[in-house]
PDB file of C-alpha atoms in Angstrom:
ATOM      1  CA  MET A 102       0.000   0.000   0.000  1.00 64.00           C
ATOM      2  CA  THR A 103       1.343   3.410  -0.966  1.00 79.00           C
ATOM      3  CA  TYR A 104       0.063   6.967  -0.970  1.00 84.00           C
ATOM      4  CA  ARG A 105       0.651   9.243  -3.930  1.00 87.00           C
ATOM      5  CA  VAL A 106       1.449  12.953  -3.530  1.00 90.00           C
ATOM      6  CA  GLU A 107       0.711  15.128  -6.575  1.00 90.00           C
ATOM      7  CA  TYR A 108       1.950  18.722  -6.626  1.00 89.00           C
ATOM      8  CA  ASN A 109       2.746  21.054  -9.541  1.00 85.00           C
ATOM      9  CA  GLY A 110       2.794  18.198 -12.057  1.00 83.00           C
ATOM     10  CA  GLU A 111       5.146  15.993 -10.031  1.00 84.00           C
ATOM     11  CA  ASP A 112       4.303  12.739  -8.256  1.00 84.00           C
ATOM     12  CA  LEU A 113       5.819  11.033  -5.236  1.00 85.00           C
ATOM     13  CA  GLU A 114       4.863   7.712  -3.657  1.00 85.00           C
ATOM     14  CA  VAL A 115       5.347   7.079   0.062  1.00 84.00           C
ATOM     15  CA  ALA A 116       4.339   4.316   2.468  1.00 81.00           C
ATOM     16  CA  THR A 117       2.179   6.168   5.018  1.00 84.00           C
ATOM     17  CA  LEU A 118      -0.488   8.858   5.038  1.00 84.00           C
ATOM     18  CA  ASP A 119       1.436  10.942   7.586  1.00 85.00           C
ATOM     19  CA  SER A 120       4.524  10.867   5.373  1.00 85.00           C
ATOM     20  CA  ALA A 121       2.434  11.815   2.325  1.00 87.00           C
ATOM     21  CA  LEU A 122       0.860  14.784   4.119  1.00 89.00           C
ATOM     22  CA  ASP A 123       4.261  15.903   5.436  1.00 88.00           C
ATOM     23  CA  ASN A 124       5.772  15.680   1.930  1.00 88.00           C
ATOM     24  CA  ALA A 125       2.862  17.674   0.501  1.00 90.00           C
ATOM     25  CA  LYS A 126       3.369  20.398   3.128  1.00 90.00           C
ATOM     26  CA  HIS A 127       7.121  20.473   2.502  1.00 87.00           C
ATOM     27  CA  ALA A 128       6.617  20.806  -1.269  1.00 88.00           C
ATOM     28  CA  ILE A 129       4.167  23.691  -0.794  1.00 90.00           C
ATOM     29  CA  ALA A 130       6.409  25.483   1.720  1.00 88.00           C
ATOM     30  CA  SER A 131       9.429  25.105  -0.589  1.00 87.00           C
ATOM     31  CA  ASP A 132       7.422  26.514  -3.488  1.00 87.00           C
ATOM     32  CA  VAL A 133       5.420  29.287  -1.793  1.00 86.00           C
ATOM     33  CA  GLY A 134       7.739  30.385   1.005  1.00 85.00           C
ATOM     34  CA  GLN A 135       6.324  31.647   4.277  1.00 83.00           C
ATOM     35  CA  ILE A 136       3.301  29.688   5.505  1.00 86.00           C
ATOM     36  CA  SER A 137       1.472  30.336   8.768  1.00 87.00           C
ATOM     37  CA  GLY A 138      -0.684  27.211   8.703  1.00 87.00           C
ATOM     38  CA  TRP A 139      -2.239  24.441   6.660  1.00 89.00           C
ATOM     39  CA  ALA A 140      -5.662  23.613   5.317  1.00 89.00           C
ATOM     40  CA  VAL A 141      -6.049  19.846   4.995  1.00 89.00           C
ATOM     41  CA  GLU A 142      -9.349  18.389   3.814  1.00 88.00           C
ATOM     42  CA  HIS A 143     -10.362  14.807   3.104  1.00 86.00           C
ATOM     43  CA  ASP A 144     -12.898  13.770   0.457  1.00 81.00           C
ATOM     44  CA  GLU A 145     -14.176  10.412   1.692  1.00 78.00           C
ATOM     45  CA  THR A 146     -15.928   9.489  -1.558  1.00 77.00           C
ATOM     46  CA  ILE A 147     -12.671   9.404  -3.524  1.00 80.00           C
ATOM     47  CA  ASN A 148     -10.345   9.005  -0.504  1.00 81.00           C
ATOM     48  CA  ASP A 149      -8.147  11.957  -1.485  1.00 87.00           C
ATOM     49  CA  TRP A 150      -6.619  14.573   0.820  1.00 88.00           C
ATOM     50  CA  PHE A 151      -6.222  18.176  -0.340  1.00 91.00           C
ATOM     51  CA  VAL A 152      -3.412  20.204   1.260  1.00 92.00           C
ATOM     52  CA  GLN A 153      -2.997  23.947   0.863  1.00 91.00           C
ATOM     53  CA  GLY A 154      -0.822  26.513   2.615  1.00 90.00           C
ATOM     54  CA  VAL A 155      -2.420  29.269   4.699  1.00 89.00           C
ATOM     55  CA  LEU A 156      -0.921  32.711   5.300  1.00 86.00           C
ATOM     56  CA  ASP A 157      -2.717  35.175   7.574  1.00 82.00           C
ATOM     57  CA  GLY A 158      -5.888  33.070   7.436  1.00 81.00           C
ATOM     58  CA  GLN A 159      -6.012  32.954   3.605  1.00 83.00           C
ATOM     59  CA  ALA A 160      -5.200  29.987   1.366  1.00 84.00           C
ATOM     60  CA  VAL A 161      -2.059  30.558  -0.720  1.00 86.00           C
ATOM     61  CA  GLY A 162      -0.382  28.696  -3.543  1.00 83.00           C
ATOM     62  CA  PRO A 163      -1.375  25.544  -5.388  1.00 86.00           C
ATOM     63  CA  THR A 164      -3.109  22.592  -3.734  1.00 90.00           C
ATOM     64  CA  ALA A 165      -1.302  19.285  -3.263  1.00 91.00           C
ATOM     65  CA  VAL A 166      -3.377  16.122  -3.643  1.00 92.00           C
ATOM     66  CA  VAL A 167      -2.664  12.981  -1.636  1.00 91.00           C
ATOM     67  CA  SER A 168      -4.360   9.898  -3.070  1.00 87.00           C
ATOM     68  CA  GLY A 169      -5.136   6.994  -0.770  1.00 75.00           C
ATOM     69  CA  PRO A 170      -4.237   3.401  -1.521  1.00 70.00           C
ATOM     70  CA  GLU A 171      -7.719   2.644  -2.864  1.00 49.00           C
ATOM     71  CA  PRO A 172     -10.926   4.616  -3.334  1.00 43.00           C
ATOM     72  CA  MET A 173     -13.781   4.088  -0.938  1.00 40.00           C
ATOM     73  CA  LEU A 174     -17.035   3.209  -2.684  1.00 42.00           C
ATOM     74  CA  MET A 175     -20.214   4.506  -1.133  1.00 43.00           C
ATOM     75  CA  ALA A 176     -23.632   3.249  -2.181  1.00 41.00           C
ATOM     76  CA  GLU A 177     -26.219   5.994  -2.467  1.00 43.00           C
ATOM     77  CA  THR A 178     -28.759   3.962  -0.504  1.00 42.00           C
ATOM     78  CA  ARG A 179     -26.391   3.361   2.396  1.00 46.00           C
ATOM     79  CA  ARG A 180     -27.474   4.900   5.692  1.00 50.00           C
ATOM     80  CA  ALA A 181     -25.299   7.527   7.293  1.00 50.00           C
ATOM     81  CA  PRO A 182     -23.046   5.874   9.883  1.00 52.00           C
ATOM     82  CA  ALA A 183     -23.528   6.618  13.558  1.00 56.00           C
ATOM     83  CA  ALA A 184     -20.927   8.968  15.070  1.00 51.00           C
ATOM     84  CA  ALA A 185     -19.047   6.070  16.690  1.00 55.00           C
ATOM     85  CA  GLU A 186     -18.795   4.297  13.301  1.00 60.00           C
ATOM     86  CA  ARG A 187     -17.466   7.288  11.327  1.00 64.00           C
ATOM     87  CA  GLU A 188     -13.762   7.698  10.685  1.00 72.00           C
ATOM     88  CA  VAL A 189     -11.955  10.279  12.776  1.00 75.00           C
ATOM     89  CA  LEU A 190     -10.391  12.931  10.532  1.00 79.00           C
ATOM     90  CA  ARG A 191      -7.692  15.450  11.389  1.00 79.00           C
ATOM     91  CA  MET A 192      -7.154  19.050  10.307  1.00 80.00           C
ATOM     92  CA  THR A 193      -3.889  20.794  11.188  1.00 81.00           C
ATOM     93  CA  VAL A 194      -3.029  24.510  11.228  1.00 79.00           C
ATOM     94  CA  THR A 195       0.159  26.261  12.318  1.00 81.00           C
ATOM     95  CA  GLY A 196       0.275  29.736  13.846  1.00 80.00           C
ATOM     96  CA  ALA A 197       2.950  31.945  15.386  1.00 82.00           C
ATOM     97  CA  THR A 198       1.342  31.661  18.853  1.00 84.00           C
ATOM     98  CA  PRO A 199      -0.985  29.105  20.470  1.00 82.00           C
ATOM     99  CA  ALA A 200      -3.801  31.684  20.340  1.00 83.00           C
ATOM    100  CA  GLU A 201      -3.253  32.278  16.617  1.00 83.00           C
ATOM    101  CA  ALA A 202      -3.211  28.549  15.859  1.00 81.00           C
ATOM    102  CA  LEU A 203      -6.395  27.964  17.856  1.00 82.00           C
ATOM    103  CA  GLN A 204      -8.055  31.004  16.203  1.00 83.00           C
ATOM    104  CA  MET A 205      -7.208  29.598  12.764  1.00 81.00           C
ATOM    105  CA  ALA A 206      -8.653  26.246  13.844  1.00 81.00           C
ATOM    106  CA  ALA A 207     -11.825  27.957  15.111  1.00 82.00           C
ATOM    107  CA  SER A 208     -12.150  29.915  11.838  1.00 81.00           C
ATOM    108  CA  TRP A 209     -11.747  26.708   9.845  1.00 79.00           C
ATOM    109  CA  LEU A 210     -14.474  25.014  11.918  1.00 82.00           C
ATOM    110  CA  ALA A 211     -16.773  28.041  11.605  1.00 81.00           C
ATOM    111  CA  GLY A 212     -16.664  27.651   7.827  1.00 80.00           C
ATOM    112  CA  ARG A 213     -17.794  24.027   8.004  1.00 81.00           C
ATOM    113  CA  PRO A 214     -21.249  23.835   9.624  1.00 81.00           C
ATOM    114  CA  GLU A 215     -21.539  20.184   8.559  1.00 82.00           C
ATOM    115  CA  ILE A 216     -18.965  19.254  11.225  1.00 81.00           C
ATOM    116  CA  ILE A 217     -20.936  18.785  14.409  1.00 78.00           C
ATOM    117  CA  ASP A 218     -18.812  16.153  16.112  1.00 82.00           C
ATOM    118  CA  VAL A 219     -15.352  17.306  17.290  1.00 83.00           C
ATOM    119  CA  ASP A 220     -13.484  14.588  19.194  1.00 80.00           C
ATOM    120  CA  ASP A 221     -10.458  16.569  20.361  1.00 79.00           C
ATOM    121  CA  ILE A 222      -8.493  19.773  19.830  1.00 81.00           C
ATOM    122  CA  GLY A 223      -4.877  20.090  20.884  1.00 77.00           C
ATOM    123  CA  TRP A 224      -1.781  22.131  20.177  1.00 75.00           C
ATOM    124  CA  HIS A 225       1.968  21.780  20.535  1.00 77.00           C
ATOM    125  CA  PRO A 226       5.055  23.813  19.640  1.00 80.00           C
ATOM    126  CA  THR A 227       6.951  23.086  16.415  1.00 77.00           C
ATOM    127  CA  ARG A 228       9.931  24.673  14.687  1.00 78.00           C
ATOM    128  CA  ALA A 229       7.510  26.729  12.568  1.00 73.00           C
ATOM    129  CA  GLY A 230       5.341  27.971  15.467  1.00 80.00           C
ATOM    130  CA  TYR A 231       2.447  26.281  17.247  1.00 82.00           C
ATOM    131  CA  GLN A 232       0.429  23.542  15.621  1.00 81.00           C
ATOM    132  CA  ALA A 233      -3.253  23.048  16.428  1.00 81.00           C
ATOM    133  CA  LYS A 234      -4.928  19.762  15.497  1.00 81.00           C
ATOM    134  CA  ILE A 235      -8.669  19.237  15.295  1.00 83.00           C
ATOM    135  CA  TYR A 236      -9.916  15.642  15.333  1.00 80.00           C
ATOM    136  CA  TYR A 237     -13.450  15.460  14.011  1.00 80.00           C
ATOM    137  CA  ARG A 238     -16.025  13.204  12.424  1.00 77.00           C
ATOM    138  CA  ALA A 239     -17.819  14.385   9.290  1.00 68.00           C
TER     139      ALA A 239
END
């Protein structure tokens, strides 16, 4: 099983999702320059992750696409899974301070009213600032 990272016409295959997302972020940062955070979204129907840099709360630069090892097929007649059955997803943003990172996370959540089930929010320092992670079920 491998994950494929597509960015600016180039492809890279790696073994894990975390490595794929990290490589996507690195490629964007190398291309765009200063980034204050990340917008990472997952499309469950095609099992692709979309990664874009954020600067001052606005998306910047091209989007990197991380393709999963196999698409997930969803029947239209299938019932919506209960909260406990749904996959936990993660969104990560990076800010200069913990307050900035958490504000960016709150702004991201405010723009997604379909997310009503947040499992956890946490932050930790990194070399680039403070990283806030939101674990949610969509």
